[in-house]
Amino acid sequence: VIVEIVAVGTELLLGQIVNSNVAFIGERLARDGFDVHHQVTVGDNLDRLAETIRTAIGRSGAVVLTGGIGPTQDDLTREALCLVAGVGMARDRAHAEAIRDRITRLRGSVSENTLRMADYPETATPLPNSNGVALGVAMEIEGVHVYAVPGVPGEMSAMVDEEVLPRLREASGEPAVVRSRVIRTWGLGESRVAEILDDLYASANPTVAFLITDSEVKVRITAKAESVAAADAMIDELDAVVASRLAGVVFGRDDETIESIIVTRLQDLGWRIATVEEVTLGTVGSRIAEAAAGTCVYAGTLTVPSGAAVNEGRAAELLGVVDGFLEADVVLAIGGVDRQVTPDDSTRSVGVAVRTPAGTTTDTVALYGGDDRVRRFAAVGALHALRRALA
Amino acid sequence: VIVEIVAVGTELLLGQIVNSNVAFIGERLARDGFDVHHQVTVGDNLDRLAETIRTAIGRSGAVVLTGGIGPTQDDLTREALCLVAGVGMARDRAHAEAIRDRITRLRGSVSENTLRMADYPETATPLPNSNGVALGVAMEIEGVHVYAVPGVPGEMSAMVDEEVLPRLREASGEPAVVRSRVIRTWGLGESRVAEILDDLYASANPTVAFLITDSEVKVRITAKAESVAAADAMIDELDAVVASRLAGVVFGRDDETIESIIVTRLQDLGWRIATVEEVTLGTVGSRIAEAAAGTCVYAGTLTVPSGAAVNEGRAAELLGVVDGFLEADVVLAIGGVDRQVTPDDSTRSVGVAVRTPAGTTTDTVALYGGDDRVRRFAAVGALHALRRALA
């Protein structure tokens, strides 16, 4: 099925916000095997919105609209759908009363416009909004499946995952369940991982895809099946193959970030950690502190201006500077950038040192690119050096 | 003139990257007074790309395409323009030789595909690329002005500013020069600033617009005139009005960030600064450290886990913890979150303390929202408290 994505909102045309919604929806549709040929963004104008919906219906098998279902006069997606389908508007009375009660309690009164969030084209199925108030829409117009979801990202993403994708898969005769698992690796480049897993790309179900964030290469396995258990069993099988081929570089799955893995490990060991940072300006400590919220494992971070020494020497030097000051069992130090400027870009190396009750390790991370990139990649490299030191 | 923006690239449809290019182009067009009714994204497919260009030409006065002019077989924007215009392809021989020399020097050889970056539809004017290799395109098809720029953000933005907008303004009979100035304010909400400047919105040239980033309200003045001097004079006049009405909250203009202003002030005073941070996890120190690169004003940052005390008490307590440890003349401490959870969101307050050789000031910043938002807004609030303490 070819799906068209329509984003609604004058603020998008004016460039006041970057349209991350269409990227989210596009990624989800691609994951589930749907093709997208056009994404269109149109402003809060009834005629142009209706025309855009007509064009989409004329050339696609399904249409997902995002935005324009809020409470203001500018929110015209519902009206445009009624216009195109030639139907009237219905209201979910119970939901309207719930909105009235809630808003009145909050602000003392409610405007009639606000109650429009309980409206939907009379031939449509209203879609529940698990993160907000406005109802979504699922309807058929001239045999084409049309869905409208909010423009607020958190409401949009939940409604796409919970309501739109399952309906779209069912409508298109796809298996009811699509499950994904991300296998997170660090230490091999994308092209090397691609080589090692080359033959697995031929697999149509489950599929294998790559995602890359900073220096982390993620392998995503997606399976379609009739049940969650069947899909998970298919994923488990391929996961075992990937994990055995990439032994030593797989460090987690799905939401297991490198920070969360480190925090869990420190909790198990009963150790507290401090970081001392030069190049990374405290970003490693702040990532650990966020992951450690509610635990006692984070002891603090010291960021210092650059010193004279480079690499491992400087990192080892920094290990001592918090002694007697921050109470930590483990100290991670990042410091000492060595710049080697090459004709076309610059490569640099950053020293990383880790001291635990079991001993001290030092390491050098080689990086290239601008300051921002070096900072980001040095942070990831240091976190992985720490993970290995705690293993 | 109504302008249509067309983004080209299958990676955009797949959601692999977020389309920030159309936001940039939309923002620039809005600034210069052009209306945008449609943004369309289409994949690397010749027929659909040509069809999308035809549709855009049929309903708009000008079209800006971004993407699809690189060196690979997938880059089809030039071919699609030839197809729609019914013309052949030309090659800038000198540019092709320059590409050949450059790439051969870098990689030892050059592929014929790479030389396509010197091609353009034969009725078009090739546009120079100040940040890259591929030529852009300016041409007229059926009386509609069509421009093609790269998809690489740095190349796209430079070519839009340097080539496309001046041509578009000239083609549409707009004055040749558009100049903008951003007046940066902090301390008043958007709606209050809007009230104070209400009558200025009626001005058609210069125009007044708002931009909001975190808690900073920026007032942008844009003037169109026949010369830079004339445009700047118009801006100066309105700037004086805005600055006098918003006296006390204007802190900078254009690229003067709050960090850069603080660093300049510290340099003037000959003082070094350290920060001690609880809530903000070192982000204030890292902003100052980045702005202070190449200077001696940054002495370091200590991030500590949350203590028991709240607000100003805790912030004042933190002022002392780096004494005898980080050598600083000025210490900024941020700490002590007080949470007051209300039924629908939570408001919190964060303590900020600043110690300079001239004395100590403490302050409380009231905030609402999630952890991330509180951290970001507390950082901005602390930077402004610091600025005032240094004034």
mmCIF file with all atom_site columns, C-alpha atoms in Angstrom, chain A residues 93-248:
data_model
loop_
_atom_site.group_PDB
_atom_site.id
_atom_site.type_symbol
_atom_site.label_atom_id
_atom_site.label_alt_id
_atom_site.label_comp_id
_atom_site.label_asym_id
_atom_site.label_entity_id
_atom_site.label_seq_id
_atom_site.pdbx_PDB_ins_code
_atom_site.Cartn_x
_atom_site.Cartn_y
_atom_site.Cartn_z
_atom_site.occupancy
_atom_site.B_iso_or_equiv
_atom_site.pdbx_formal_charge
_atom_site.auth_seq_id
_atom_site.auth_comp_id
_atom_site.auth_asym_id
_atom_site.auth_atom_id
_atom_site.pdbx_PDB_model_num
ATOM 1   C CA . ARG A 1 93  ? -21.048 13.675  23.692 1.00 0.00 ? 93  ARG A CA 1
ATOM 2   C CA . ALA A 1 94  ? -19.423 11.778  26.548 1.00 0.00 ? 94  ALA A CA 1
ATOM 3   C CA . HIS A 1 95  ? -15.969 12.950  25.495 1.00 0.00 ? 95  HIS A CA 1
ATOM 4   C CA . ALA A 1 96  ? -17.217 16.546  25.136 1.00 0.00 ? 96  ALA A CA 1
ATOM 5   C CA . GLU A 1 97  ? -18.546 16.414  28.692 1.00 0.00 ? 97  GLU A CA 1
ATOM 6   C CA . ALA A 1 98  ? -15.254 14.997  29.931 1.00 0.00 ? 98  ALA A CA 1
ATOM 7   C CA . ILE A 1 99  ? -13.411 17.878  28.230 1.00 0.00 ? 99  ILE A CA 1
ATOM 8   C CA . ARG A 1 100 ? -15.882 20.398  29.713 1.00 0.00 ? 100 ARG A CA 1
ATOM 9   C CA . ASP A 1 101 ? -15.394 18.995  33.233 1.00 0.00 ? 101 ASP A CA 1
ATOM 10  C CA . ARG A 1 102 ? -11.639 18.860  32.973 1.00 0.00 ? 102 ARG A CA 1
ATOM 11  C CA . ILE A 1 103 ? -11.069 22.309  31.491 1.00 0.00 ? 103 ILE A CA 1
ATOM 12  C CA . THR A 1 104 ? -13.629 23.937  33.779 1.00 0.00 ? 104 THR A CA 1
ATOM 13  C CA . ARG A 1 105 ? -11.885 22.436  36.811 1.00 0.00 ? 105 ARG A CA 1
ATOM 14  C CA . LEU A 1 106 ? -8.532  23.731  35.521 1.00 0.00 ? 106 LEU A CA 1
ATOM 15  C CA . ARG A 1 107 ? -9.445  27.196  34.265 1.00 0.00 ? 107 ARG A CA 1
ATOM 16  C CA . GLY A 1 108 ? -12.910 27.963  35.625 1.00 0.00 ? 108 GLY A CA 1
ATOM 17  C CA . SER A 1 109 ? -14.589 27.944  32.220 1.00 0.00 ? 109 SER A CA 1
ATOM 18  C CA . VAL A 1 110 ? -14.438 26.302  28.814 1.00 0.00 ? 110 VAL A CA 1
ATOM 19  C CA . SER A 1 111 ? -14.891 27.784  25.353 1.00 0.00 ? 111 SER A CA 1
ATOM 20  C CA . GLU A 1 112 ? -17.167 26.165  22.786 1.00 0.00 ? 112 GLU A CA 1
ATOM 21  C CA . ASN A 1 113 ? -14.145 25.873  20.465 1.00 0.00 ? 113 ASN A CA 1
ATOM 22  C CA . THR A 1 114 ? -12.418 23.583  22.917 1.00 0.00 ? 114 THR A CA 1
ATOM 23  C CA . LEU A 1 115 ? -15.295 21.099  22.674 1.00 0.00 ? 115 LEU A CA 1
ATOM 24  C CA . ARG A 1 116 ? -14.535 20.712  18.950 1.00 0.00 ? 116 ARG A CA 1
ATOM 25  C CA . MET A 1 117 ? -11.811 18.293  20.055 1.00 0.00 ? 117 MET A CA 1
ATOM 26  C CA . ALA A 1 118 ? -14.680 15.800  20.605 1.00 0.00 ? 118 ALA A CA 1
ATOM 27  C CA . ASP A 1 119 ? -15.864 16.182  16.976 1.00 0.00 ? 119 ASP A CA 1
ATOM 28  C CA . TYR A 1 120 ? -15.317 13.849  14.030 1.00 0.00 ? 120 TYR A CA 1
ATOM 29  C CA . PRO A 1 121 ? -16.730 13.385  10.510 1.00 0.00 ? 121 PRO A CA 1
ATOM 30  C CA . GLU A 1 122 ? -19.980 11.433  10.943 1.00 0.00 ? 122 GLU A CA 1
ATOM 31  C CA . THR A 1 123 ? -18.815 8.463   8.830  1.00 0.00 ? 123 THR A CA 1
ATOM 32  C CA . ALA A 1 124 ? -15.503 8.220   10.728 1.00 0.00 ? 124 ALA A CA 1
ATOM 33  C CA . THR A 1 125 ? -14.388 6.200   13.717 1.00 0.00 ? 125 THR A CA 1
ATOM 34  C CA . PRO A 1 126 ? -13.023 8.548   16.400 1.00 0.00 ? 126 PRO A CA 1
ATOM 35  C CA . LEU A 1 127 ? -9.593  7.480   17.668 1.00 0.00 ? 127 LEU A CA 1
ATOM 36  C CA . PRO A 1 128 ? -8.705  7.759   21.370 1.00 0.00 ? 128 PRO A CA 1
ATOM 37  C CA . ASN A 1 129 ? -5.800  10.031  22.297 1.00 0.00 ? 129 ASN A CA 1
ATOM 38  C CA . SER A 1 130 ? -3.776  8.438   25.079 1.00 0.00 ? 130 SER A CA 1
ATOM 39  C CA . ASN A 1 131 ? -1.603  11.533  25.610 1.00 0.00 ? 131 ASN A CA 1
ATOM 40  C CA . GLY A 1 132 ? -4.070  14.327  25.055 1.00 0.00 ? 132 GLY A CA 1
ATOM 41  C CA . VAL A 1 133 ? -7.609  15.498  24.521 1.00 0.00 ? 133 VAL A CA 1
ATOM 42  C CA . ALA A 1 134 ? -8.335  15.801  20.778 1.00 0.00 ? 134 ALA A CA 1
ATOM 43  C CA . LEU A 1 135 ? -9.872  12.718  19.160 1.00 0.00 ? 135 LEU A CA 1
ATOM 44  C CA . GLY A 1 136 ? -8.191  11.329  16.059 1.00 0.00 ? 136 GLY A CA 1
ATOM 45  C CA . VAL A 1 137 ? -10.019 10.154  12.958 1.00 0.00 ? 137 VAL A CA 1
ATOM 46  C CA . ALA A 1 138 ? -10.098 6.920   10.941 1.00 0.00 ? 138 ALA A CA 1
ATOM 47  C CA . MET A 1 139 ? -12.350 6.903   7.877  1.00 0.00 ? 139 MET A CA 1
ATOM 48  C CA . GLU A 1 140 ? -12.678 5.662   4.343  1.00 0.00 ? 140 GLU A CA 1
ATOM 49  C CA . ILE A 1 141 ? -13.113 8.118   1.468  1.00 0.00 ? 141 ILE A CA 1
ATOM 50  C CA . GLU A 1 142 ? -13.579 6.662   -2.019 1.00 0.00 ? 142 GLU A CA 1
ATOM 51  C CA . GLY A 1 143 ? -12.040 3.398   -0.860 1.00 0.00 ? 143 GLY A CA 1
ATOM 52  C CA . VAL A 1 144 ? -8.921  5.119   0.520  1.00 0.00 ? 144 VAL A CA 1
ATOM 53  C CA . HIS A 1 145 ? -8.077  4.789   4.219  1.00 0.00 ? 145 HIS A CA 1
ATOM 54  C CA . VAL A 1 146 ? -7.668  8.235   5.770  1.00 0.00 ? 146 VAL A CA 1
ATOM 55  C CA . TYR A 1 147 ? -6.343  8.851   9.275  1.00 0.00 ? 147 TYR A CA 1
ATOM 56  C CA . ALA A 1 148 ? -5.971  12.146  11.132 1.00 0.00 ? 148 ALA A CA 1
ATOM 57  C CA . VAL A 1 149 ? -3.747  12.400  14.203 1.00 0.00 ? 149 VAL A CA 1
ATOM 58  C CA . PRO A 1 150 ? -2.668  15.389  16.343 1.00 0.00 ? 150 PRO A CA 1
ATOM 59  C CA . GLY A 1 151 ? 0.319   17.609  15.518 1.00 0.00 ? 151 GLY A CA 1
ATOM 60  C CA . VAL A 1 152 ? 1.638   17.588  19.104 1.00 0.00 ? 152 VAL A CA 1
ATOM 61  C CA . PRO A 1 153 ? 4.529   15.102  18.814 1.00 0.00 ? 153 PRO A CA 1
ATOM 62  C CA . GLY A 1 154 ? 3.786   13.035  21.950 1.00 0.00 ? 154 GLY A CA 1
ATOM 63  C CA . GLU A 1 155 ? 0.105   12.687  21.031 1.00 0.00 ? 155 GLU A CA 1
ATOM 64  C CA . MET A 1 156 ? 0.911   12.019  17.377 1.00 0.00 ? 156 MET A CA 1
ATOM 65  C CA . SER A 1 157 ? 3.447   9.255   18.031 1.00 0.00 ? 157 SER A CA 1
ATOM 66  C CA . ALA A 1 158 ? 1.237   7.393   20.512 1.00 0.00 ? 158 ALA A CA 1
ATOM 67  C CA . MET A 1 159 ? -1.805  7.538   18.222 1.00 0.00 ? 159 MET A CA 1
ATOM 68  C CA . VAL A 1 160 ? 0.218   6.413   15.187 1.00 0.00 ? 160 VAL A CA 1
ATOM 69  C CA . ASP A 1 161 ? 1.612   3.425   17.092 1.00 0.00 ? 161 ASP A CA 1
ATOM 70  C CA . GLU A 1 162 ? -1.543  2.485   18.980 1.00 0.00 ? 162 GLU A CA 1
ATOM 71  C CA . GLU A 1 163 ? -4.288  3.246   16.476 1.00 0.00 ? 163 GLU A CA 1
ATOM 72  C CA . VAL A 1 164 ? -3.133  4.053   12.965 1.00 0.00 ? 164 VAL A CA 1
ATOM 73  C CA . LEU A 1 165 ? -0.521  1.380   12.238 1.00 0.00 ? 165 LEU A CA 1
ATOM 74  C CA . PRO A 1 166 ? -2.590  -1.574  13.514 1.00 0.00 ? 166 PRO A CA 1
ATOM 75  C CA . ARG A 1 167 ? -5.585  -0.388  11.419 1.00 0.00 ? 167 ARG A CA 1
ATOM 76  C CA . LEU A 1 168 ? -3.430  0.234   8.382  1.00 0.00 ? 168 LEU A CA 1
ATOM 77  C CA . ARG A 1 169 ? -1.872  -3.224  8.625  1.00 0.00 ? 169 ARG A CA 1
ATOM 78  C CA . GLU A 1 170 ? -5.276  -4.816  9.013  1.00 0.00 ? 170 GLU A CA 1
ATOM 79  C CA . ALA A 1 171 ? -6.771  -2.813  6.145  1.00 0.00 ? 171 ALA A CA 1
ATOM 80  C CA . SER A 1 172 ? -3.907  -3.796  3.862  1.00 0.00 ? 172 SER A CA 1
ATOM 81  C CA . GLY A 1 173 ? -4.067  -7.485  4.775  1.00 0.00 ? 173 GLY A CA 1
ATOM 82  C CA . GLU A 1 174 ? -0.698  -7.386  6.545  1.00 0.00 ? 174 GLU A CA 1
ATOM 83  C CA . PRO A 1 175 ? -0.212  -9.648  9.551  1.00 0.00 ? 175 PRO A CA 1
ATOM 84  C CA . ALA A 1 176 ? -1.704  -8.067  12.639 1.00 0.00 ? 176 ALA A CA 1
ATOM 85  C CA . VAL A 1 177 ? 1.486   -7.817  14.674 1.00 0.00 ? 177 VAL A CA 1
ATOM 86  C CA . VAL A 1 178 ? 4.746   -6.021  13.881 1.00 0.00 ? 178 VAL A CA 1
ATOM 87  C CA . ARG A 1 179 ? 7.460   -6.240  16.501 1.00 0.00 ? 179 ARG A CA 1
ATOM 88  C CA . SER A 1 180 ? 10.912  -4.676  16.467 1.00 0.00 ? 180 SER A CA 1
ATOM 89  C CA . ARG A 1 181 ? 14.036  -5.113  18.507 1.00 0.00 ? 181 ARG A CA 1
ATOM 90  C CA . VAL A 1 182 ? 17.140  -2.954  18.365 1.00 0.00 ? 182 VAL A CA 1
ATOM 91  C CA . ILE A 1 183 ? 20.491  -4.629  19.052 1.00 0.00 ? 183 ILE A CA 1
ATOM 92  C CA . ARG A 1 184 ? 22.952  -1.941  20.124 1.00 0.00 ? 184 ARG A CA 1
ATOM 93  C CA . THR A 1 185 ? 26.621  -2.288  19.221 1.00 0.00 ? 185 THR A CA 1
ATOM 94  C CA . TRP A 1 186 ? 29.701  -0.166  19.702 1.00 0.00 ? 186 TRP A CA 1
ATOM 95  C CA . GLY A 1 187 ? 33.253  -0.631  18.466 1.00 0.00 ? 187 GLY A CA 1
ATOM 96  C CA . LEU A 1 188 ? 32.794  -1.519  14.781 1.00 0.00 ? 188 LEU A CA 1
ATOM 97  C CA . GLY A 1 189 ? 32.060  0.875   11.942 1.00 0.00 ? 189 GLY A CA 1
ATOM 98  C CA . GLU A 1 190 ? 28.813  0.732   10.006 1.00 0.00 ? 190 GLU A CA 1
ATOM 99  C CA . SER A 1 191 ? 30.419  -0.736  6.883  1.00 0.00 ? 191 SER A CA 1
ATOM 100 C CA . ARG A 1 192 ? 32.110  -3.524  8.871  1.00 0.00 ? 192 ARG A CA 1
ATOM 101 C CA . VAL A 1 193 ? 28.821  -4.437  10.604 1.00 0.00 ? 193 VAL A CA 1
ATOM 102 C CA . ALA A 1 194 ? 27.102  -4.367  7.192  1.00 0.00 ? 194 ALA A CA 1
ATOM 103 C CA . GLU A 1 195 ? 29.715  -6.778  5.809  1.00 0.00 ? 195 GLU A CA 1
ATOM 104 C CA . ILE A 1 196 ? 29.369  -9.202  8.708  1.00 0.00 ? 196 ILE A CA 1
ATOM 105 C CA . LEU A 1 197 ? 25.568  -9.275  8.420  1.00 0.00 ? 197 LEU A CA 1
ATOM 106 C CA . ASP A 1 198 ? 25.446  -9.006  4.621  1.00 0.00 ? 198 ASP A CA 1
ATOM 107 C CA . ASP A 1 199 ? 23.496  -12.217 3.888  1.00 0.00 ? 199 ASP A CA 1
ATOM 108 C CA . LEU A 1 200 ? 20.842  -11.369 6.500  1.00 0.00 ? 200 LEU A CA 1
ATOM 109 C CA . TYR A 1 201 ? 19.576  -8.423  4.449  1.00 0.00 ? 201 TYR A CA 1
ATOM 110 C CA . ALA A 1 202 ? 18.008  -10.813 1.994  1.00 0.00 ? 202 ALA A CA 1
ATOM 111 C CA . SER A 1 203 ? 15.548  -11.840 4.707  1.00 0.00 ? 203 SER A CA 1
ATOM 112 C CA . ALA A 1 204 ? 12.082  -10.424 3.970  1.00 0.00 ? 204 ALA A CA 1
ATOM 113 C CA . ASN A 1 205 ? 10.549  -11.313 7.328  1.00 0.00 ? 205 ASN A CA 1
ATOM 114 C CA . PRO A 1 206 ? 12.103  -10.625 9.771  1.00 0.00 ? 206 PRO A CA 1
ATOM 115 C CA . THR A 1 207 ? 13.888  -7.707  8.129  1.00 0.00 ? 207 THR A CA 1
ATOM 116 C CA . VAL A 1 208 ? 17.252  -6.356  9.227  1.00 0.00 ? 208 VAL A CA 1
ATOM 117 C CA . ALA A 1 209 ? 18.051  -2.634  9.097  1.00 0.00 ? 209 ALA A CA 1
ATOM 118 C CA . PHE A 1 210 ? 20.713  -0.275  10.440 1.00 0.00 ? 210 PHE A CA 1
ATOM 119 C CA . LEU A 1 211 ? 20.363  2.833   12.526 1.00 0.00 ? 211 LEU A CA 1
ATOM 120 C CA . ILE A 1 212 ? 23.348  4.952   13.439 1.00 0.00 ? 212 ILE A CA 1
ATOM 121 C CA . THR A 1 213 ? 23.625  7.451   16.296 1.00 0.00 ? 213 THR A CA 1
ATOM 122 C CA . ASP A 1 214 ? 27.016  8.988   16.926 1.00 0.00 ? 214 ASP A CA 1
ATOM 123 C CA . SER A 1 215 ? 29.394  6.044   16.859 1.00 0.00 ? 215 SER A CA 1
ATOM 124 C CA . GLU A 1 216 ? 26.760  3.515   17.915 1.00 0.00 ? 216 GLU A CA 1
ATOM 125 C CA . VAL A 1 217 ? 25.594  1.111   15.206 1.00 0.00 ? 217 VAL A CA 1
ATOM 126 C CA . LYS A 1 218 ? 22.155  -0.315  15.917 1.00 0.00 ? 218 LYS A CA 1
ATOM 127 C CA . VAL A 1 219 ? 20.792  -3.378  14.150 1.00 0.00 ? 219 VAL A CA 1
ATOM 128 C CA . ARG A 1 220 ? 17.009  -3.380  14.026 1.00 0.00 ? 220 ARG A CA 1
ATOM 129 C CA . ILE A 1 221 ? 15.169  -6.667  13.528 1.00 0.00 ? 221 ILE A CA 1
ATOM 130 C CA . THR A 1 222 ? 11.503  -6.338  12.571 1.00 0.00 ? 222 THR A CA 1
ATOM 131 C CA . ALA A 1 223 ? 9.131   -9.292  12.334 1.00 0.00 ? 223 ALA A CA 1
ATOM 132 C CA . LYS A 1 224 ? 5.532   -9.507  11.156 1.00 0.00 ? 224 LYS A CA 1
ATOM 133 C CA . ALA A 1 225 ? 3.390   -12.350 12.449 1.00 0.00 ? 225 ALA A CA 1
ATOM 134 C CA . GLU A 1 226 ? -0.087  -13.301 13.595 1.00 0.00 ? 226 GLU A CA 1
ATOM 135 C CA . SER A 1 227 ? 0.770   -12.980 17.273 1.00 0.00 ? 227 SER A CA 1
ATOM 136 C CA . VAL A 1 228 ? 3.259   -11.227 19.552 1.00 0.00 ? 228 VAL A CA 1
ATOM 137 C CA . ALA A 1 229 ? 4.671   -14.585 20.639 1.00 0.00 ? 229 ALA A CA 1
ATOM 138 C CA . ALA A 1 230 ? 5.236   -15.719 17.042 1.00 0.00 ? 230 ALA A CA 1
ATOM 139 C CA . ALA A 1 231 ? 6.884   -12.398 16.080 1.00 0.00 ? 231 ALA A CA 1
ATOM 140 C CA . ASP A 1 232 ? 9.113   -12.456 19.167 1.00 0.00 ? 232 ASP A CA 1
ATOM 141 C CA . ALA A 1 233 ? 10.165  -16.038 18.448 1.00 0.00 ? 233 ALA A CA 1
ATOM 142 C CA . MET A 1 234 ? 11.223  -15.009 14.927 1.00 0.00 ? 234 MET A CA 1
ATOM 143 C CA . ILE A 1 235 ? 13.177  -12.086 16.363 1.00 0.00 ? 235 ILE A CA 1
ATOM 144 C CA . ASP A 1 236 ? 14.830  -14.242 19.039 1.00 0.00 ? 236 ASP A CA 1
ATOM 145 C CA . GLU A 1 237 ? 16.141  -16.598 16.392 1.00 0.00 ? 237 GLU A CA 1
ATOM 146 C CA . LEU A 1 238 ? 17.723  -13.855 14.268 1.00 0.00 ? 238 LEU A CA 1
ATOM 147 C CA . ASP A 1 239 ? 18.925  -11.991 17.378 1.00 0.00 ? 239 ASP A CA 1
ATOM 148 C CA . ALA A 1 240 ? 20.950  -15.078 18.353 1.00 0.00 ? 240 ALA A CA 1
ATOM 149 C CA . VAL A 1 241 ? 22.632  -15.120 14.934 1.00 0.00 ? 241 VAL A CA 1
ATOM 150 C CA . VAL A 1 242 ? 23.435  -11.391 15.017 1.00 0.00 ? 242 VAL A CA 1
ATOM 151 C CA . ALA A 1 243 ? 24.691  -11.546 18.603 1.00 0.00 ? 243 ALA A CA 1
ATOM 152 C CA . SER A 1 244 ? 26.993  -14.465 17.875 1.00 0.00 ? 244 SER A CA 1
ATOM 153 C CA . ARG A 1 245 ? 28.471  -12.821 14.778 1.00 0.00 ? 245 ARG A CA 1
ATOM 154 C CA . LEU A 1 246 ? 28.930  -9.525  16.597 1.00 0.00 ? 246 LEU A CA 1
ATOM 155 C CA . ALA A 1 247 ? 30.118  -11.048 19.875 1.00 0.00 ? 247 ALA A CA 1
ATOM 156 C CA . GLY A 1 248 ? 32.071  -8.486  21.877 1.00 0.00 ? 248 GLY A CA 1
#
